[in-house]
């Protein structure tokens, strides 16, 4: 029987490992919302299948699927990928799934954050979000893992940890009035340090341009290893991303991590600019919360990739930049195989490969 602990991971000697540490599994949840995924989500489902297959070559994959979509998903996915009936409101398991913590004794527990669809009634993208908010506990119970219910609203895509006491976040997201308006910055830092077992938090001002998550850090940077950051970059002074990337570079360049290291920063140029086409927009059902209009700038980024057990699964988004992005990642990760998956259909829904995956660490 699994237990919901009322203590904190820090009190119990647990820490959140980096994504580059060994993994036991990766979760994905199946897309089906017609007001977010075009053409009844069929193009997105094809993309999710390819991501799942690419991960499953190295790491066991579990796909959470609604009862209505179970037969469809089971038919589309290879037999070695487990399909598990889990109800969701949409398919961003990075954000509503558990952030796992581990101790040095071979134990693993999940942290279950409050989820409000990226802004609740202030500027959330859909209502209700109650099914999403139950997923973290369900995944923990599926694996037989105890968990903590954290006392704040937080999405997994809004945090990056190095596993050695450092957290990277954006002020734009974590200090947004739609998340935890009753907490000061220092109070929020206290909760994060308790639930992720941190010594230091590096605050980057803003996330990627036009990111509807209020600027998740995982669309702006990724961590190659402790002390080594990959930053979304832009060379066009007329692009709004240009200033955001330079601002982030200045903060990261002057920062040291929890171990006192100066950060090594790799620049990974963004694709595009990419925009939603009229045909793509026409295939999406109208919605109150999510803007899906022809010409809308898409928050495309190559840092929105997954690291899993000697493999990088990266999004292919723009023929003009895909090969350069892959070469850059191969240089940063010489011991990993870099695999690209066509991911525009995922981007049209508002995120990418990192956003639709959540790893379970190995213990």
mmCIF file of C-alpha atoms in Angstrom:
data_model
loop_
_atom_site.group_PDB
_atom_site.id
_atom_site.type_symbol
_atom_site.label_atom_id
_atom_site.label_comp_id
_atom_site.label_asym_id
_atom_site.label_seq_id
_atom_site.Cartn_x
_atom_site.Cartn_y
_atom_site.Cartn_z
ATOM 1 C CA UNK A 1 0.000 0.000 0.000
ATOM 2 C CA UNK A 2 1.338 3.427 -0.911
ATOM 3 C CA UNK A 3 1.487 6.309 1.572
ATOM 4 C CA UNK A 4 0.958 10.072 1.220
ATOM 5 C CA UNK A 5 3.676 11.573 3.420
ATOM 6 C CA UNK A 6 3.006 14.746 5.405
ATOM 7 C CA UNK A 7 6.726 15.412 5.936
ATOM 8 C CA UNK A 8 8.909 16.895 3.154
ATOM 9 C CA UNK A 9 11.478 15.230 0.890
ATOM 10 C CA UNK A 10 14.215 17.344 2.445
ATOM 11 C CA UNK A 11 13.313 16.147 5.952
ATOM 12 C CA UNK A 12 13.304 12.557 4.723
ATOM 13 C CA UNK A 13 16.603 12.773 2.823
ATOM 14 C CA UNK A 14 15.173 12.688 -0.719
ATOM 15 C CA UNK A 15 16.343 14.820 -3.681
ATOM 16 C CA UNK A 16 15.132 15.241 -7.233
ATOM 17 C CA UNK A 17 17.652 13.649 -9.637
ATOM 18 C CA UNK A 18 18.709 15.285 -12.880
ATOM 19 C CA UNK A 19 17.127 14.065 -16.104
ATOM 20 C CA UNK A 20 20.546 12.787 -17.189
ATOM 21 C CA UNK A 21 20.551 10.237 -14.325
ATOM 22 C CA UNK A 22 19.353 6.634 -14.949
ATOM 23 C CA UNK A 23 15.641 6.124 -15.600
ATOM 24 C CA UNK A 24 13.323 3.175 -14.986
ATOM 25 C CA UNK A 25 10.482 4.384 -17.210
ATOM 26 C CA UNK A 26 8.983 7.303 -19.124
ATOM 27 C CA UNK A 27 5.294 8.247 -19.118
ATOM 28 C CA UNK A 28 3.305 9.852 -21.933
ATOM 29 C CA UNK A 29 -0.416 10.702 -21.891
ATOM 30 C CA UNK A 30 -2.479 10.392 -25.063
ATOM 31 C CA UNK A 31 -3.795 13.452 -26.965
ATOM 32 C CA UNK A 32 -7.467 13.659 -27.895
ATOM 33 C CA UNK A 33 -8.866 17.175 -27.175
ATOM 34 C CA UNK A 34 -10.252 18.531 -30.479
ATOM 35 C CA UNK A 35 -9.985 22.135 -29.225
ATOM 36 C CA UNK A 36 -6.213 21.736 -28.860
ATOM 37 C CA UNK A 37 -5.203 19.070 -31.385
ATOM 38 C CA UNK A 38 -6.271 19.492 -34.985
ATOM 39 C CA UNK A 39 -8.277 17.043 -37.042
ATOM 40 C CA UNK A 40 -9.539 15.113 -34.013
ATOM 41 C CA UNK A 41 -5.974 14.757 -32.699
ATOM 42 C CA UNK A 42 -5.079 12.118 -35.309
ATOM 43 C CA UNK A 43 -1.918 13.932 -36.573
ATOM 44 C CA UNK A 44 -0.805 14.519 -32.969
ATOM 45 C CA UNK A 45 -1.432 10.879 -32.069
ATOM 46 C CA UNK A 46 0.866 9.806 -34.898
ATOM 47 C CA UNK A 47 3.595 12.110 -33.550
ATOM 48 C CA UNK A 48 3.140 10.853 -29.974
ATOM 49 C CA UNK A 49 3.489 7.265 -31.224
ATOM 50 C CA UNK A 50 6.808 8.102 -32.905
ATOM 51 C CA UNK A 51 8.092 9.780 -29.715
ATOM 52 C CA UNK A 52 7.041 6.742 -27.652
ATOM 53 C CA UNK A 53 8.780 4.356 -30.063
ATOM 54 C CA UNK A 54 11.990 6.409 -30.020
ATOM 55 C CA UNK A 55 12.105 6.423 -26.207
ATOM 56 C CA UNK A 56 11.136 2.743 -25.892
ATOM 57 C CA UNK A 57 14.304 1.654 -27.700
ATOM 58 C CA UNK A 58 16.174 2.559 -24.484
ATOM 59 C CA UNK A 59 13.583 2.980 -21.704
ATOM 60 C CA UNK A 60 10.239 1.290 -20.906
ATOM 61 C CA UNK A 61 7.322 3.547 -21.908
ATOM 62 C CA UNK A 62 3.869 3.740 -20.325
ATOM 63 C CA UNK A 63 1.097 5.608 -22.135
ATOM 64 C CA UNK A 64 -1.865 6.853 -20.120
ATOM 65 C CA UNK A 65 -5.057 6.758 -22.181
ATOM 66 C CA UNK A 66 -8.731 7.517 -21.566
ATOM 67 C CA UNK A 67 -11.229 4.653 -21.724
ATOM 68 C CA UNK A 68 -12.652 6.070 -24.944
ATOM 69 C CA UNK A 69 -9.236 6.092 -26.637
ATOM 70 C CA UNK A 70 -7.838 2.865 -25.192
ATOM 71 C CA UNK A 71 -8.509 0.630 -28.198
ATOM 72 C CA UNK A 72 -7.259 3.275 -30.631
ATOM 73 C CA UNK A 73 -4.011 3.829 -28.704
ATOM 74 C CA UNK A 74 -3.424 0.108 -28.169
ATOM 75 C CA UNK A 75 -3.794 -0.482 -31.912
ATOM 76 C CA UNK A 76 -1.427 2.349 -32.862
ATOM 77 C CA UNK A 77 1.317 1.611 -30.300
ATOM 78 C CA UNK A 78 3.735 -1.334 -30.527
ATOM 79 C CA UNK A 79 3.094 -4.266 -28.178
ATOM 80 C CA UNK A 80 6.165 -3.564 -25.990
ATOM 81 C CA UNK A 81 4.752 -0.163 -24.965
ATOM 82 C CA UNK A 82 2.325 -0.472 -22.043
ATOM 83 C CA UNK A 83 -1.053 1.253 -22.382
ATOM 84 C CA UNK A 84 -2.674 2.189 -19.057
ATOM 85 C CA UNK A 85 -6.189 3.544 -18.621
ATOM 86 C CA UNK A 86 -5.837 6.966 -16.938
ATOM 87 C CA UNK A 87 -8.319 9.813 -17.337
ATOM 88 C CA UNK A 88 -6.863 13.240 -18.203
ATOM 89 C CA UNK A 89 -8.069 16.621 -19.402
ATOM 90 C CA UNK A 90 -5.186 16.880 -21.881
ATOM 91 C CA UNK A 91 -1.807 15.296 -22.509
ATOM 92 C CA UNK A 92 0.975 17.293 -20.796
ATOM 93 C CA UNK A 93 2.269 14.727 -18.312
ATOM 94 C CA UNK A 94 5.465 16.719 -17.741
ATOM 95 C CA UNK A 95 3.352 19.358 -16.060
ATOM 96 C CA UNK A 96 0.801 17.330 -14.105
ATOM 97 C CA UNK A 97 2.713 14.091 -13.578
ATOM 98 C CA UNK A 98 4.874 13.449 -10.500
ATOM 99 C CA UNK A 99 8.289 15.027 -10.043
ATOM 100 C CA UNK A 100 10.172 12.065 -8.606
ATOM 101 C CA UNK A 101 12.644 12.256 -5.729
ATOM 102 C CA UNK A 102 15.093 9.571 -4.578
ATOM 103 C CA UNK A 103 17.265 8.873 -1.538
ATOM 104 C CA UNK A 104 20.596 7.086 -1.259
ATOM 105 C CA UNK A 105 18.965 3.871 0.001
ATOM 106 C CA UNK A 106 17.190 2.784 -3.184
ATOM 107 C CA UNK A 107 13.862 4.439 -2.402
ATOM 108 C CA UNK A 108 11.781 6.564 -4.769
ATOM 109 C CA UNK A 109 8.823 8.836 -4.043
ATOM 110 C CA UNK A 110 6.742 11.207 -6.164
ATOM 111 C CA UNK A 111 6.034 14.878 -5.538
ATOM 112 C CA UNK A 112 2.455 15.709 -6.517
ATOM 113 C CA UNK A 113 2.151 19.454 -7.169
ATOM 114 C CA UNK A 114 -1.148 21.283 -7.393
ATOM 115 C CA UNK A 115 -2.122 21.784 -11.050
ATOM 116 C CA UNK A 116 -4.449 24.499 -12.415
ATOM 117 C CA UNK A 117 -4.011 24.276 -16.217
ATOM 118 C CA UNK A 118 -1.339 26.999 -16.365
ATOM 119 C CA UNK A 119 -3.251 29.726 -14.618
ATOM 120 C CA UNK A 120 -6.544 28.581 -13.157
ATOM 121 C CA UNK A 121 -9.392 31.046 -13.465
ATOM 122 C CA UNK A 122 -6.946 33.914 -14.095
ATOM 123 C CA UNK A 123 -5.532 32.740 -17.424
ATOM 124 C CA UNK A 124 -5.690 28.926 -17.448
ATOM 125 C CA UNK A 125 -5.927 27.218 -20.823
ATOM 126 C CA UNK A 126 -8.931 25.027 -20.051
ATOM 127 C CA UNK A 127 -11.490 24.162 -17.388
ATOM 128 C CA UNK A 128 -11.893 21.780 -15.667
ATOM 129 C CA UNK A 129 -8.431 20.376 -14.902
ATOM 130 C CA UNK A 130 -9.426 18.025 -12.072
ATOM 131 C CA UNK A 131 -8.527 14.836 -13.951
ATOM 132 C CA UNK A 132 -5.025 16.132 -14.721
ATOM 133 C CA UNK A 133 -4.552 17.021 -11.068
ATOM 134 C CA UNK A 134 -5.092 13.351 -10.092
ATOM 135 C CA UNK A 135 -2.535 11.881 -12.509
ATOM 136 C CA UNK A 136 0.587 12.282 -10.357
ATOM 137 C CA UNK A 137 -0.935 10.252 -7.525
ATOM 138 C CA UNK A 138 -2.194 7.618 -9.970
ATOM 139 C CA UNK A 139 1.251 7.175 -11.551
ATOM 140 C CA UNK A 140 2.872 6.866 -8.124
ATOM 141 C CA UNK A 141 0.323 4.272 -7.054
ATOM 142 C CA UNK A 142 0.754 2.391 -10.355
ATOM 143 C CA UNK A 143 4.458 1.963 -9.549
ATOM 144 C CA UNK A 144 3.827 1.294 -5.865
ATOM 145 C CA UNK A 145 5.622 4.505 -4.862
ATOM 146 C CA UNK A 146 4.787 6.710 -1.879
ATOM 147 C CA UNK A 147 4.248 10.399 -2.574
ATOM 148 C CA UNK A 148 4.033 13.896 -1.137
ATOM 149 C CA UNK A 149 1.249 16.384 -1.963
ATOM 150 C CA UNK A 150 3.031 19.731 -2.212
ATOM 151 C CA UNK A 151 1.196 22.851 -0.959
ATOM 152 C CA UNK A 152 1.703 24.958 -4.113
ATOM 153 C CA UNK A 153 0.648 25.192 -7.766
ATOM 154 C CA UNK A 154 3.559 24.125 -9.971
ATOM 155 C CA UNK A 155 4.102 22.474 -13.346
ATOM 156 C CA UNK A 156 6.949 20.048 -13.966
ATOM 157 C CA UNK A 157 7.946 21.951 -17.096
ATOM 158 C CA UNK A 158 8.583 25.064 -15.015
ATOM 159 C CA UNK A 159 11.553 23.499 -13.177
ATOM 160 C CA UNK A 160 14.936 22.063 -14.134
ATOM 161 C CA UNK A 161 17.201 20.551 -11.465
ATOM 162 C CA UNK A 162 20.831 19.461 -11.653
ATOM 163 C CA UNK A 163 20.423 16.749 -8.988
ATOM 164 C CA UNK A 164 23.118 18.437 -6.900
ATOM 165 C CA UNK A 165 21.101 21.132 -5.165
ATOM 166 C CA UNK A 166 20.465 23.670 -7.943
ATOM 167 C CA UNK A 167 17.089 24.595 -9.455
ATOM 168 C CA UNK A 168 16.549 26.698 -12.587
ATOM 169 C CA UNK A 169 13.236 28.542 -13.033
ATOM 170 C CA UNK A 170 11.790 31.648 -14.699
ATOM 171 C CA UNK A 171 10.344 34.563 -12.773
ATOM 172 C CA UNK A 172 7.761 35.001 -15.527
ATOM 173 C CA UNK A 173 6.164 31.656 -14.677
ATOM 174 C CA UNK A 174 6.734 30.978 -10.981
ATOM 175 C CA UNK A 175 5.954 34.547 -9.883
ATOM 176 C CA UNK A 176 2.941 34.890 -12.192
ATOM 177 C CA UNK A 177 -0.205 36.051 -10.340
ATOM 178 C CA UNK A 178 -2.084 32.975 -11.591
ATOM 179 C CA UNK A 179 0.118 30.505 -9.685
ATOM 180 C CA UNK A 180 0.784 31.225 -5.999
ATOM 181 C CA UNK A 181 -0.173 34.893 -5.468
ATOM 182 C CA UNK A 182 -0.355 34.556 -1.680
ATOM 183 C CA UNK A 183 3.327 33.578 -1.418
ATOM 184 C CA UNK A 184 6.302 35.928 -1.576
ATOM 185 C CA UNK A 185 9.318 34.967 -3.673
ATOM 186 C CA UNK A 186 11.239 33.935 -0.552
ATOM 187 C CA UNK A 187 8.298 31.876 0.763
ATOM 188 C CA UNK A 188 8.023 30.095 -2.596
ATOM 189 C CA UNK A 189 11.761 29.426 -2.525
ATOM 190 C CA UNK A 190 11.334 27.831 0.895
ATOM 191 C CA UNK A 191 8.678 25.412 -0.375
ATOM 192 C CA UNK A 192 10.752 24.506 -3.434
ATOM 193 C CA UNK A 193 13.860 23.895 -1.309
ATOM 194 C CA UNK A 194 11.848 21.625 1.012
ATOM 195 C CA UNK A 195 10.189 19.578 -1.745
ATOM 196 C CA UNK A 196 13.153 19.265 -4.139
ATOM 197 C CA UNK A 197 15.963 19.350 -1.537
ATOM 198 C CA UNK A 198 17.768 22.394 -2.932
ATOM 199 C CA UNK A 199 20.553 24.723 -1.862
ATOM 200 C CA UNK A 200 20.235 27.313 -4.622
ATOM 201 C CA UNK A 201 17.641 28.632 -7.078
ATOM 202 C CA UNK A 202 18.705 30.457 -10.251
ATOM 203 C CA UNK A 203 15.951 32.800 -11.441
ATOM 204 C CA UNK A 204 15.903 33.564 -15.172
ATOM 205 C CA UNK A 205 13.658 36.551 -15.980
ATOM 206 C CA UNK A 206 11.570 35.303 -18.900
ATOM 207 C CA UNK A 207 10.749 32.144 -20.828
ATOM 208 C CA UNK A 208 10.548 31.655 -24.593
ATOM 209 C CA UNK A 209 8.627 34.268 -26.587
ATOM 210 C CA UNK A 210 4.855 33.656 -26.838
ATOM 211 C CA UNK A 211 4.958 30.526 -24.663
ATOM 212 C CA UNK A 212 1.386 30.140 -23.381
ATOM 213 C CA UNK A 213 2.610 28.418 -20.201
ATOM 214 C CA UNK A 214 3.722 31.854 -18.934
ATOM 215 C CA UNK A 215 7.295 31.042 -19.848
ATOM 216 C CA UNK A 216 8.219 27.511 -18.733
ATOM 217 C CA UNK A 217 11.941 27.085 -18.185
ATOM 218 C CA UNK A 218 12.005 23.790 -20.150
ATOM 219 C CA UNK A 219 11.233 25.617 -23.391
ATOM 220 C CA UNK A 220 14.134 28.056 -22.833
ATOM 221 C CA UNK A 221 16.933 25.909 -21.367
ATOM 222 C CA UNK A 222 17.918 22.313 -20.683
ATOM 223 C CA UNK A 223 20.681 20.902 -18.503
ATOM 224 C CA UNK A 224 23.295 18.668 -20.103
ATOM 225 C CA UNK A 225 24.781 17.851 -16.681
ATOM 226 C CA UNK A 226 25.478 19.756 -13.465
ATOM 227 C CA UNK A 227 26.995 23.128 -14.296
ATOM 228 C CA UNK A 228 26.225 22.845 -18.022
ATOM 229 C CA UNK A 229 23.225 24.658 -19.540
ATOM 230 C CA UNK A 230 21.825 24.602 -23.088
ATOM 231 C CA UNK A 231 20.100 27.900 -23.926
ATOM 232 C CA UNK A 232 17.622 28.693 -26.715
ATOM 233 C CA UNK A 233 19.375 31.321 -28.828
ATOM 234 C CA UNK A 234 18.434 33.810 -31.527
ATOM 235 C CA UNK A 235 20.667 35.947 -33.756
ATOM 236 C CA UNK A 236 18.020 38.218 -35.292
ATOM 237 C CA UNK A 237 17.802 41.558 -33.405
ATOM 238 C CA UNK A 238 14.308 42.110 -34.860
ATOM 239 C CA UNK A 239 12.992 38.889 -33.281
ATOM 240 C CA UNK A 240 11.492 39.318 -29.781
ATOM 241 C CA UNK A 241 13.374 36.167 -28.755
ATOM 242 C CA UNK A 242 16.691 37.986 -29.301
ATOM 243 C CA UNK A 243 16.416 40.093 -26.126
ATOM 244 C CA UNK A 244 14.958 37.245 -24.044
ATOM 245 C CA UNK A 245 17.880 34.941 -24.905
ATOM 246 C CA UNK A 246 20.480 37.617 -24.167
ATOM 247 C CA UNK A 247 18.838 38.495 -20.870
ATOM 248 C CA UNK A 248 18.950 34.803 -19.879
ATOM 249 C CA UNK A 249 22.570 34.517 -21.037
ATOM 250 C CA UNK A 250 23.606 37.439 -18.827
ATOM 251 C CA UNK A 251 21.918 35.917 -15.760
ATOM 252 C CA UNK A 252 23.407 32.468 -16.374
ATOM 253 C CA UNK A 253 26.860 33.885 -17.170
ATOM 254 C CA UNK A 254 27.044 35.708 -13.845
ATOM 255 C CA UNK A 255 25.549 32.855 -11.784
ATOM 256 C CA UNK A 256 27.214 30.033 -9.888
ATOM 257 C CA UNK A 257 25.396 26.836 -8.962
ATOM 258 C CA UNK A 258 24.972 25.183 -5.549
ATOM 259 C CA UNK A 259 28.466 23.682 -5.847
ATOM 260 C CA UNK A 260 30.014 27.080 -6.676
ATOM 261 C CA UNK A 261 30.623 26.258 -10.339
ATOM 262 C CA UNK A 262 30.589 28.881 -13.073
ATOM 263 C CA UNK A 263 28.087 27.666 -15.669
ATOM 264 C CA UNK A 264 29.136 26.425 -19.089
ATOM 265 C CA UNK A 265 26.522 27.688 -21.566
ATOM 266 C CA UNK A 266 25.782 26.123 -24.958
ATOM 267 C CA UNK A 267 23.685 28.105 -27.448
ATOM 268 C CA UNK A 268 21.057 26.211 -29.444
ATOM 269 C CA UNK A 269 19.408 28.357 -32.105
ATOM 270 C CA UNK A 270 15.614 28.394 -32.171
ATOM 271 C CA UNK A 271 13.757 27.199 -35.291
ATOM 272 C CA UNK A 272 11.761 29.492 -37.510
ATOM 273 C CA UNK A 273 10.180 31.822 -36.573
ATOM 274 C CA UNK A 274 7.319 29.350 -36.998
ATOM 275 C CA UNK A 275 3.634 30.281 -37.362
ATOM 276 C CA UNK A 276 0.380 28.351 -37.427
ATOM 277 C CA UNK A 277 -1.019 28.016 -40.940
ATOM 278 C CA UNK A 278 -4.621 28.728 -41.892
ATOM 279 C CA UNK A 279 -5.130 25.038 -42.671
ATOM 280 C CA UNK A 280 -3.798 23.993 -39.252
ATOM 281 C CA UNK A 281 -5.946 26.530 -37.403
ATOM 282 C CA UNK A 282 -9.056 25.488 -39.339
ATOM 283 C CA UNK A 283 -8.752 21.927 -38.024
ATOM 284 C CA UNK A 284 -9.016 22.942 -34.357
ATOM 285 C CA UNK A 285 -12.349 23.301 -32.539
ATOM 286 C CA UNK A 286 -12.949 26.756 -31.011
ATOM 287 C CA UNK A 287 -11.994 27.112 -27.337
ATOM 288 C CA UNK A 288 -12.310 29.714 -24.605
ATOM 289 C CA UNK A 289 -8.841 29.420 -23.125
ATOM 290 C CA UNK A 290 -6.464 28.482 -25.938
ATOM 291 C CA UNK A 291 -5.744 30.782 -28.863
ATOM 292 C CA UNK A 292 -5.316 28.719 -32.007
ATOM 293 C CA UNK A 293 -5.378 31.210 -34.884
ATOM 294 C CA UNK A 294 -3.754 31.366 -38.308
ATOM 295 C CA UNK A 295 -0.519 33.344 -38.178
ATOM 296 C CA UNK A 296 0.050 32.821 -34.446
ATOM 297 C CA UNK A 297 3.741 32.590 -33.528
ATOM 298 C CA UNK A 298 4.540 29.106 -32.237
ATOM 299 C CA UNK A 299 6.872 28.791 -29.247
ATOM 300 C CA UNK A 300 9.241 26.423 -31.054
ATOM 301 C CA UNK A 301 12.452 25.376 -29.332
ATOM 302 C CA UNK A 302 15.019 22.632 -29.781
ATOM 303 C CA UNK A 303 15.844 22.518 -26.039
ATOM 304 C CA UNK A 304 12.425 20.913 -25.493
ATOM 305 C CA UNK A 305 13.969 17.437 -25.824
ATOM 306 C CA UNK A 306 14.088 14.418 -23.502
ATOM 307 C CA UNK A 307 17.240 12.857 -22.075
ATOM 308 C CA UNK A 308 16.717 9.166 -21.335
ATOM 309 C CA UNK A 309 19.372 6.495 -20.674
ATOM 310 C CA UNK A 310 22.018 7.360 -23.252
ATOM 311 C CA UNK A 311 19.525 8.754 -25.754
ATOM 312 C CA UNK A 312 18.322 12.238 -26.684
ATOM 313 C CA UNK A 313 14.876 12.382 -28.304
ATOM 314 C CA UNK A 314 14.678 15.802 -29.942
ATOM 315 C CA UNK A 315 11.997 17.608 -31.948
ATOM 316 C CA UNK A 316 12.430 18.189 -35.683
ATOM 317 C CA UNK A 317 10.699 21.508 -36.387
ATOM 318 C CA UNK A 318 12.348 23.386 -39.251
ATOM 319 C CA UNK A 319 14.415 21.984 -42.166
ATOM 320 C CA UNK A 320 16.514 25.167 -42.073
ATOM 321 C CA UNK A 321 17.709 24.458 -38.521
ATOM 322 C CA UNK A 322 17.064 20.750 -37.735
ATOM 323 C CA UNK A 323 20.444 19.402 -38.861
ATOM 324 C CA UNK A 324 22.403 22.143 -37.075
ATOM 325 C CA UNK A 325 20.426 21.519 -33.876
ATOM 326 C CA UNK A 326 21.093 17.784 -34.075
ATOM 327 C CA UNK A 327 24.818 18.366 -34.659
ATOM 328 C CA UNK A 328 24.979 20.767 -31.714
ATOM 329 C CA UNK A 329 23.329 18.221 -29.410
ATOM 330 C CA UNK A 330 25.640 15.458 -30.672
ATOM 331 C CA UNK A 331 28.575 17.663 -29.706
ATOM 332 C CA UNK A 332 27.158 18.341 -26.232
ATOM 333 C CA UNK A 333 26.213 14.676 -25.651
ATOM 334 C CA UNK A 334 29.008 12.592 -27.245
ATOM 335 C CA UNK A 335 27.969 9.494 -25.268
ATOM 336 C CA UNK A 336 24.293 9.686 -26.304
ATOM 337 C CA UNK A 337 22.492 8.779 -29.497
ATOM 338 C CA UNK A 338 20.522 11.815 -30.722
ATOM 339 C CA UNK A 339 17.248 10.816 -32.391
ATOM 340 C CA UNK A 340 15.005 13.363 -34.109
ATOM 341 C CA UNK A 341 11.217 13.009 -34.338
ATOM 342 C CA UNK A 342 8.955 15.168 -36.513
ATOM 343 C CA UNK A 343 7.260 17.260 -33.863
ATOM 344 C CA UNK A 344 5.375 20.152 -35.461
ATOM 345 C CA UNK A 345 2.046 18.529 -34.547
ATOM 346 C CA UNK A 346 3.094 18.523 -30.884
ATOM 347 C CA UNK A 347 4.183 22.162 -31.130
ATOM 348 C CA UNK A 348 0.773 23.119 -32.551
ATOM 349 C CA UNK A 349 -0.748 21.936 -29.260
ATOM 350 C CA UNK A 350 1.454 24.282 -27.257
ATOM 351 C CA UNK A 351 4.555 22.324 -26.244
ATOM 352 C CA UNK A 352 6.996 19.662 -27.341
ATOM 353 C CA UNK A 353 8.750 16.383 -26.563
ATOM 354 C CA UNK A 354 9.904 17.365 -23.070
ATOM 355 C CA UNK A 355 6.384 18.621 -22.266
ATOM 356 C CA UNK A 356 4.658 15.348 -23.227
ATOM 357 C CA UNK A 357 7.041 13.087 -21.281
ATOM 358 C CA UNK A 358 7.788 12.486 -17.581
ATOM 359 C CA UNK A 359 10.596 10.228 -16.440
ATOM 360 C CA UNK A 360 10.593 7.837 -13.482
ATOM 361 C CA UNK A 361 14.124 7.564 -12.061
ATOM 362 C CA UNK A 362 15.802 4.207 -11.555
ATOM 363 C CA UNK A 363 16.655 3.214 -7.964
#
